[in-house]
Amino acid sequence: KSAMFPLHIWLPDAMEGPTPVSALIHAATMVVAGVYLVARMFPLYIGYAPDVLHWVAYIGAFTALYAAVVACVQSDIKRVLAFSTISQIGFMLVALGVCTSSDPHTGGLGYMASMFHLFTHAMFKALLFLCAGCIIHAVHSNEMSAMGGMRKYMPVTHITFLVACLAIAGIWPLSGFFSKDEILTACFAFSPLMGWVMTGIAGLTAFYMFRLYYGIFWGKENKELHAHHTPHAAPATMTVPLVVLAVITCVAGFIPFGDFISSDGEAYTIHLDGGVVAISLTVAIAAIALATWMYLRAKQPVADRLATTFSGLHKAAYHRFYIDEAYQFVTHRIIFGCISRPIAWFDRHVVDGFMNLLARTTQSAALGIRFMQSGSVQRYCIWFFAGTLGLTLLLLILR
């Protein structure tokens, strides 16, 4: 399955299914199968097509940016998480794409960082989706407008969701910090421009995740909706997995992942780059602070004013920059209307018509000679002798 632009449109729509299934496919290899495929074929890329590997990085960076921008304005909480996954897969592919050789000190860092982030992302993204399932179970809606102030109703979900948000934002000492920091280090080693671009996208990640966090657990409570249905805490069958995943998210970053996975099979010792750490943490904290300033309060004048000022951009991002509409136009108007419909007409009228003509001709011939099969032995003898005579005359004439 590909989640890269422009083949990403299936992923947000796949979130219509049950939330535990969403958590599973985002944590397992279904969504990240493309990342695993590139990693599995890494020796071929390095040995025979390194330029193609770099194009993987460019496409991954664009996809990460596109998905992060779209996630900043979505109101369906599962759709925000779906575009977050697309963006994080972009990070993983960028890490693989910036590999310049199989040497551990140049290319091996990106390879290890990509697989490390695939591993840590599975933990906190599964946690985010299961938290979303608890929230949807409590309010019977996916929309943030039906939420707000949920922290007092769902304390366990609130804390575990916050842990996952801090992890994906890249805050020390949670697992997302270690894997994402290694990706940014590999990007800066490849190109300062790529490093700064991915750092900015990481900042967007922190921003839209805390926009989601404040919109669900803080912000303005929908008292009218809650008057008809009071939100309630999820049962232990739903919260225990959250706690387990939250604990794993807190400690998974300390696993010496390079000892188990590397580009050449040799152990790779992880060394944090102090400069990259300072930059990434500063950007993440600034993005969280910006989201706090804009979305913590019940009223959000800054966010509303920005949405009004940049209404065209906001509307385009909310509609995912009309990529889905473009697919609908191409498939329904061009492929179905201009190509499939003429082919269907040709199939119904020419191909089927020809086969029907053969059938009618055969049926007419059968009706024409059915009188020969009368069951009379005498008549069979007459036809036999007539046929023999006819064949004899034909042979004489041809001779």
XYZ file of C-alpha atoms in Angstrom:
399
model
C 0.000 0.000 0.000
C 1.311 3.439 -0.908
C 0.577 6.478 1.240
C 2.707 8.884 -0.790
C 1.337 11.778 -2.785
C -0.631 11.455 -5.032
C -1.560 7.844 -4.152
C -2.505 8.714 -0.583
C -6.239 9.320 -0.952
C -7.290 5.827 0.151
C -5.834 6.220 3.649
C -8.105 8.948 5.126
C -11.166 7.231 3.639
C -10.075 3.913 5.159
C -10.549 5.521 8.583
C -14.321 5.126 8.212
C -13.880 1.630 9.643
C -13.722 0.655 13.340
C -11.109 2.583 15.302
C -9.251 -0.524 16.618
C -8.807 -1.577 12.990
C -7.452 1.899 12.214
C -4.993 1.532 15.098
C -3.912 -1.859 13.799
C -3.300 -0.875 10.188
C -1.417 2.264 11.229
C 0.755 0.371 13.680
C 1.331 -2.725 11.535
C 2.895 -2.954 8.081
C -0.204 -2.348 5.952
C 0.217 1.432 5.891
C 4.016 1.411 6.018
C 4.465 -1.414 3.517
C 5.975 1.054 1.055
C 8.590 2.099 3.599
C 9.448 -1.528 4.306
C 9.719 -2.262 0.581
C 12.185 0.578 -0.004
C 14.201 -0.520 3.043
C 14.161 -4.137 1.883
C 15.414 -3.116 -1.566
C 17.924 -0.655 -0.097
C 21.059 -2.476 -1.418
C 19.699 -2.293 -4.969
C 18.939 1.416 -4.631
C 22.369 2.180 -3.203
C 24.217 0.021 -5.694
C 22.336 0.743 -8.900
C 19.972 3.719 -8.513
C 21.100 6.194 -5.825
C 19.509 9.095 -7.730
C 16.140 7.336 -7.585
C 16.590 7.024 -3.820
C 17.022 10.790 -3.628
C 13.775 11.267 -5.552
C 12.155 9.125 -2.884
C 13.364 11.700 -0.359
C 11.988 14.645 -2.363
C 8.581 13.016 -2.817
C 8.546 12.014 0.850
C 9.331 15.579 1.946
C 6.567 17.030 -0.235
C 4.105 14.424 1.028
C 5.047 15.136 4.645
C 4.511 18.872 4.115
C 1.240 18.429 2.218
C -0.237 16.067 4.831
C 0.883 18.278 7.730
C -0.773 21.361 6.216
C -4.001 19.441 5.595
C -3.971 18.049 9.161
C -3.772 21.599 10.553
C -7.370 22.391 9.525
C -9.262 19.078 9.690
C -12.122 18.782 12.192
C -12.593 14.988 12.152
C -10.153 13.659 14.753
C -9.525 10.397 12.903
C -8.861 12.303 9.693
C -6.266 14.426 11.511
C -4.544 11.246 12.673
C -4.752 9.725 9.190
C -2.988 12.703 7.599
C -0.530 12.645 10.481
C 0.351 9.074 9.501
C 0.847 10.122 5.881
C 3.186 12.868 7.057
C 5.148 10.531 9.330
C 5.537 7.988 6.531
C 6.981 10.862 4.536
C 9.567 11.308 7.300
C 10.489 7.615 7.105
C 10.934 7.718 3.340
C 12.949 10.926 3.538
C 15.300 9.203 5.978
C 15.791 6.352 3.509
C 16.097 8.739 0.567
C 18.859 10.873 2.061
C 21.143 7.849 2.345
C 24.143 8.541 0.126
C 26.010 5.262 0.531
C 25.989 2.049 2.503
C 28.699 3.393 4.849
C 27.269 3.542 8.391
C 28.521 7.086 8.943
C 26.784 8.499 5.848
C 23.956 6.352 4.575
C 23.470 4.007 7.514
C 22.133 6.728 9.792
C 19.126 7.432 7.569
C 18.349 3.737 7.187
C 18.463 3.089 10.912
C 16.515 6.271 11.685
C 13.768 5.337 9.241
C 13.270 1.894 10.750
C 13.536 3.337 14.270
C 10.798 5.857 13.514
C 8.670 3.138 11.918
C 8.965 1.242 15.201
C 8.268 4.130 17.587
C 5.535 5.584 15.367
C 3.647 2.286 15.566
C 3.447 2.637 19.341
C 2.279 6.206 19.743
C 0.056 6.209 16.647
C -1.757 3.088 17.846
C -2.133 4.879 21.182
C -3.558 7.974 19.472
C -6.100 5.967 17.502
C -7.210 3.923 20.505
C -7.588 7.162 22.474
C -9.658 8.532 19.600
C -11.809 5.411 19.801
C -12.437 6.017 23.517
C -13.371 9.630 22.798
C -15.716 8.731 19.944
C -17.279 6.076 22.182
C -17.914 8.752 24.804
C -19.401 11.498 22.588
C -20.703 9.478 19.597
C -19.041 11.825 17.119
C -15.756 12.234 15.275
C -16.004 16.025 15.128
C -14.041 18.264 17.483
C -17.066 20.556 17.702
C -18.790 17.814 19.718
C -15.888 17.703 22.180
C -14.012 20.232 24.287
C -13.410 19.975 28.013
C -13.187 16.183 27.833
C -10.292 16.002 30.317
C -12.647 16.048 33.318
C -14.684 13.163 31.922
C -11.828 10.971 30.668
C -8.695 11.486 32.818
C -6.862 8.315 31.713
C -7.533 8.970 28.038
C -6.472 12.586 28.560
C -3.089 11.706 30.061
C -2.270 8.941 27.582
C -3.303 11.108 24.622
C -1.038 13.875 25.920
C 1.862 11.413 26.172
C 1.313 10.368 22.545
C 1.110 14.004 21.400
C 4.369 14.853 23.148
C 5.995 11.781 21.586
C 4.967 12.573 18.014
C 5.965 16.212 18.590
C 9.491 15.014 19.394
C 9.737 16.027 23.055
C 12.476 14.442 25.180
C 12.560 11.795 26.650
C 9.690 10.152 24.767
C 10.353 7.699 21.937
C 9.389 10.019 19.094
C 12.148 12.430 20.097
C 14.924 9.883 19.542
C 13.739 8.495 16.215
C 12.728 11.843 14.711
C 15.948 13.476 15.871
C 17.969 10.810 14.065
C 15.956 11.500 10.902
C 16.659 15.231 11.166
C 20.358 14.538 11.737
C 20.448 12.424 8.570
C 18.629 15.177 6.668
C 21.091 17.871 7.777
C 23.982 15.565 6.809
C 22.444 15.184 3.348
C 21.582 18.854 2.801
C 21.049 21.820 5.156
C 17.986 22.765 3.097
C 16.455 19.322 3.549
C 17.265 19.493 7.252
C 15.516 22.833 7.741
C 12.519 21.793 5.635
C 11.990 18.624 7.658
C 12.529 20.537 10.906
C 9.777 22.945 9.858
C 7.461 20.021 9.051
C 8.268 18.525 12.453
C 7.167 21.852 13.947
C 3.910 21.622 11.999
C 3.440 18.141 13.451
C 3.698 19.477 16.986
C 1.320 22.322 16.109
C -1.519 20.280 14.612
C -1.278 17.545 17.252
C -1.659 20.060 20.074
C -4.425 21.807 18.161
C -6.144 18.417 18.225
C -5.302 17.890 21.906
C -6.679 21.248 23.014
C -9.727 20.930 20.765
C -10.663 17.628 22.411
C -9.682 18.021 26.048
C -9.679 21.782 26.618
C -11.339 24.508 24.572
C -15.082 25.108 24.690
C -17.271 22.293 25.946
C -20.338 21.513 23.838
C -22.793 21.736 26.746
C -25.852 21.517 24.504
C -24.725 18.178 23.100
C -23.473 16.942 26.473
C -26.855 17.761 28.040
C -28.434 15.029 25.888
C -25.545 12.605 26.292
C -23.096 13.034 29.159
C -19.581 11.829 28.191
C -18.198 9.056 30.331
C -14.837 7.443 30.954
C -14.011 4.371 28.899
C -14.107 0.974 30.630
C -10.936 -0.814 31.708
C -11.006 -3.011 28.602
C -10.373 0.169 26.614
C -8.104 2.106 28.980
C -5.657 -0.650 29.980
C -4.253 -0.910 26.408
C -3.842 2.883 26.462
C -1.726 2.730 29.614
C 0.392 -0.129 28.230
C 1.072 1.735 24.971
C 1.783 4.968 26.872
C 4.417 3.201 28.986
C 6.011 1.717 25.866
C 5.978 5.157 24.235
C 7.843 6.573 27.234
C 10.643 3.984 27.247
C 10.978 2.743 23.660
C 13.338 5.562 22.711
C 16.025 4.188 25.001
C 16.205 0.891 23.098
C 19.597 0.661 21.315
C 17.823 0.212 18.026
C 21.011 0.501 15.979
C 22.294 -2.696 17.570
C 19.470 -4.614 15.918
C 18.784 -2.796 12.628
C 21.366 -1.203 10.341
C 22.025 -0.852 6.641
C 24.954 -3.255 6.551
C 24.077 -5.639 9.364
C 26.708 -4.167 11.680
C 25.787 -2.539 14.967
C 25.190 1.208 14.695
C 25.639 3.225 17.891
C 23.171 6.093 18.155
C 24.790 9.454 18.908
C 22.505 12.472 19.331
C 23.710 15.603 17.579
C 23.596 18.445 20.116
C 22.941 21.128 17.521
C 20.108 19.216 15.858
C 18.621 18.385 19.268
C 18.616 22.050 20.248
C 17.012 23.109 16.971
C 14.358 20.391 16.938
C 13.390 20.883 20.582
C 13.222 24.658 20.154
C 10.985 24.352 17.092
C 8.761 21.731 18.755
C 8.345 23.765 21.951
C 7.649 26.925 19.935
C 5.004 25.079 17.884
C 3.366 23.714 21.037
C 3.411 27.192 22.578
C 1.791 28.644 19.447
C -0.919 25.975 19.493
C -1.463 26.626 23.211
C -1.841 30.356 22.608
C -4.289 29.817 19.755
C -6.424 26.914 20.978
C -6.240 26.582 24.771
C -8.961 29.108 25.495
C -12.666 28.529 24.931
C -12.708 31.311 22.371
C -10.123 31.199 19.594
C -10.001 34.669 18.027
C -6.548 34.250 16.496
C -7.448 30.984 14.776
C -10.777 32.396 13.583
C -9.118 35.546 12.282
C -6.473 33.563 10.405
C -9.145 31.311 8.899
C -11.030 34.404 7.720
C -7.963 36.239 6.441
C -6.669 33.245 4.513
C -10.087 31.801 3.720
C -9.039 30.522 0.307
C -6.035 28.611 1.678
C -8.034 27.384 4.668
C -10.852 26.082 2.460
C -8.414 24.427 0.051
C -6.547 22.721 2.892
C -9.806 21.599 4.498
C -10.796 20.013 1.171
C -7.313 18.416 0.955
C -6.386 20.783 -1.884
C -9.099 19.134 -3.989
C -6.976 16.082 -4.785
C -9.984 13.818 -4.187
C -12.128 15.993 -6.463
C -9.431 15.805 -9.137
C -9.481 12.003 -8.891
C -13.279 12.040 -9.146
C -13.125 14.276 -12.226
C -10.466 12.178 -13.950
C -12.130 8.860 -13.163
C -15.788 9.773 -13.696
C -15.615 12.430 -16.387
C -12.590 11.329 -18.399
C -11.988 7.618 -17.793
C -15.605 6.554 -17.255
C -17.256 9.145 -19.517
C -14.807 9.417 -22.415
C -13.113 6.012 -22.384
C -15.153 3.433 -20.497
C -18.549 4.474 -21.886
C -17.550 4.159 -25.592
C -15.840 0.842 -24.816
C -19.007 -0.347 -23.044
C -21.139 0.742 -26.044
C -18.815 -1.127 -28.427
C -18.966 -4.208 -26.193
C -22.777 -4.172 -25.962
C -23.584 -3.334 -29.571
C -20.675 -4.681 -31.644
C -19.202 -7.605 -29.699
C -22.475 -8.739 -28.132
C -24.322 -7.949 -31.376
C -21.974 -10.122 -33.394
C -22.300 -13.006 -30.943
C -26.079 -12.605 -30.936
C -26.028 -12.653 -34.756
C -24.105 -15.923 -34.710
C -26.585 -17.364 -32.245
C -29.622 -16.273 -34.286
C -28.065 -17.589 -37.503
C -27.347 -20.950 -35.896
C -30.837 -21.089 -34.434
C -32.415 -20.225 -37.801
C -30.336 -22.900 -39.568
C -31.344 -25.427 -36.916
C -35.001 -24.553 -37.378
C -34.575 -24.883 -41.134
C -33.240 -28.438 -40.998
C -35.142 -29.789 -38.029
C -37.633 -31.524 -40.349
C -34.795 -33.862 -41.421
C -34.747 -35.344 -37.896
C -38.190 -36.960 -38.066
C -37.431 -40.372 -36.566
C -38.465 -42.162 -39.781
C -35.902 -44.748 -40.949
C -37.176 -44.534 -44.509
C -36.656 -40.769 -44.542
C -33.163 -41.189 -43.104
C -32.361 -43.597 -45.949
C -33.596 -41.106 -48.512
C -31.397 -38.359 -47.059
C -28.467 -40.735 -46.838
C -28.724 -41.721 -50.498
C -29.350 -38.109 -51.500
C -26.215 -37.061 -49.681
C -24.186 -39.858 -51.196
C -25.414 -38.935 -54.658
C -24.673 -35.305 -54.111
C -21.105 -36.007 -52.929
C -20.548 -38.322 -55.900
C -21.705 -35.689 -58.364
C -19.538 -33.071 -56.641
C -16.459 -35.277 -56.905
C -17.161 -35.988 -60.578
C -17.531 -32.316 -61.338
C -14.369 -31.347 -59.462
C -12.453 -34.115 -61.175
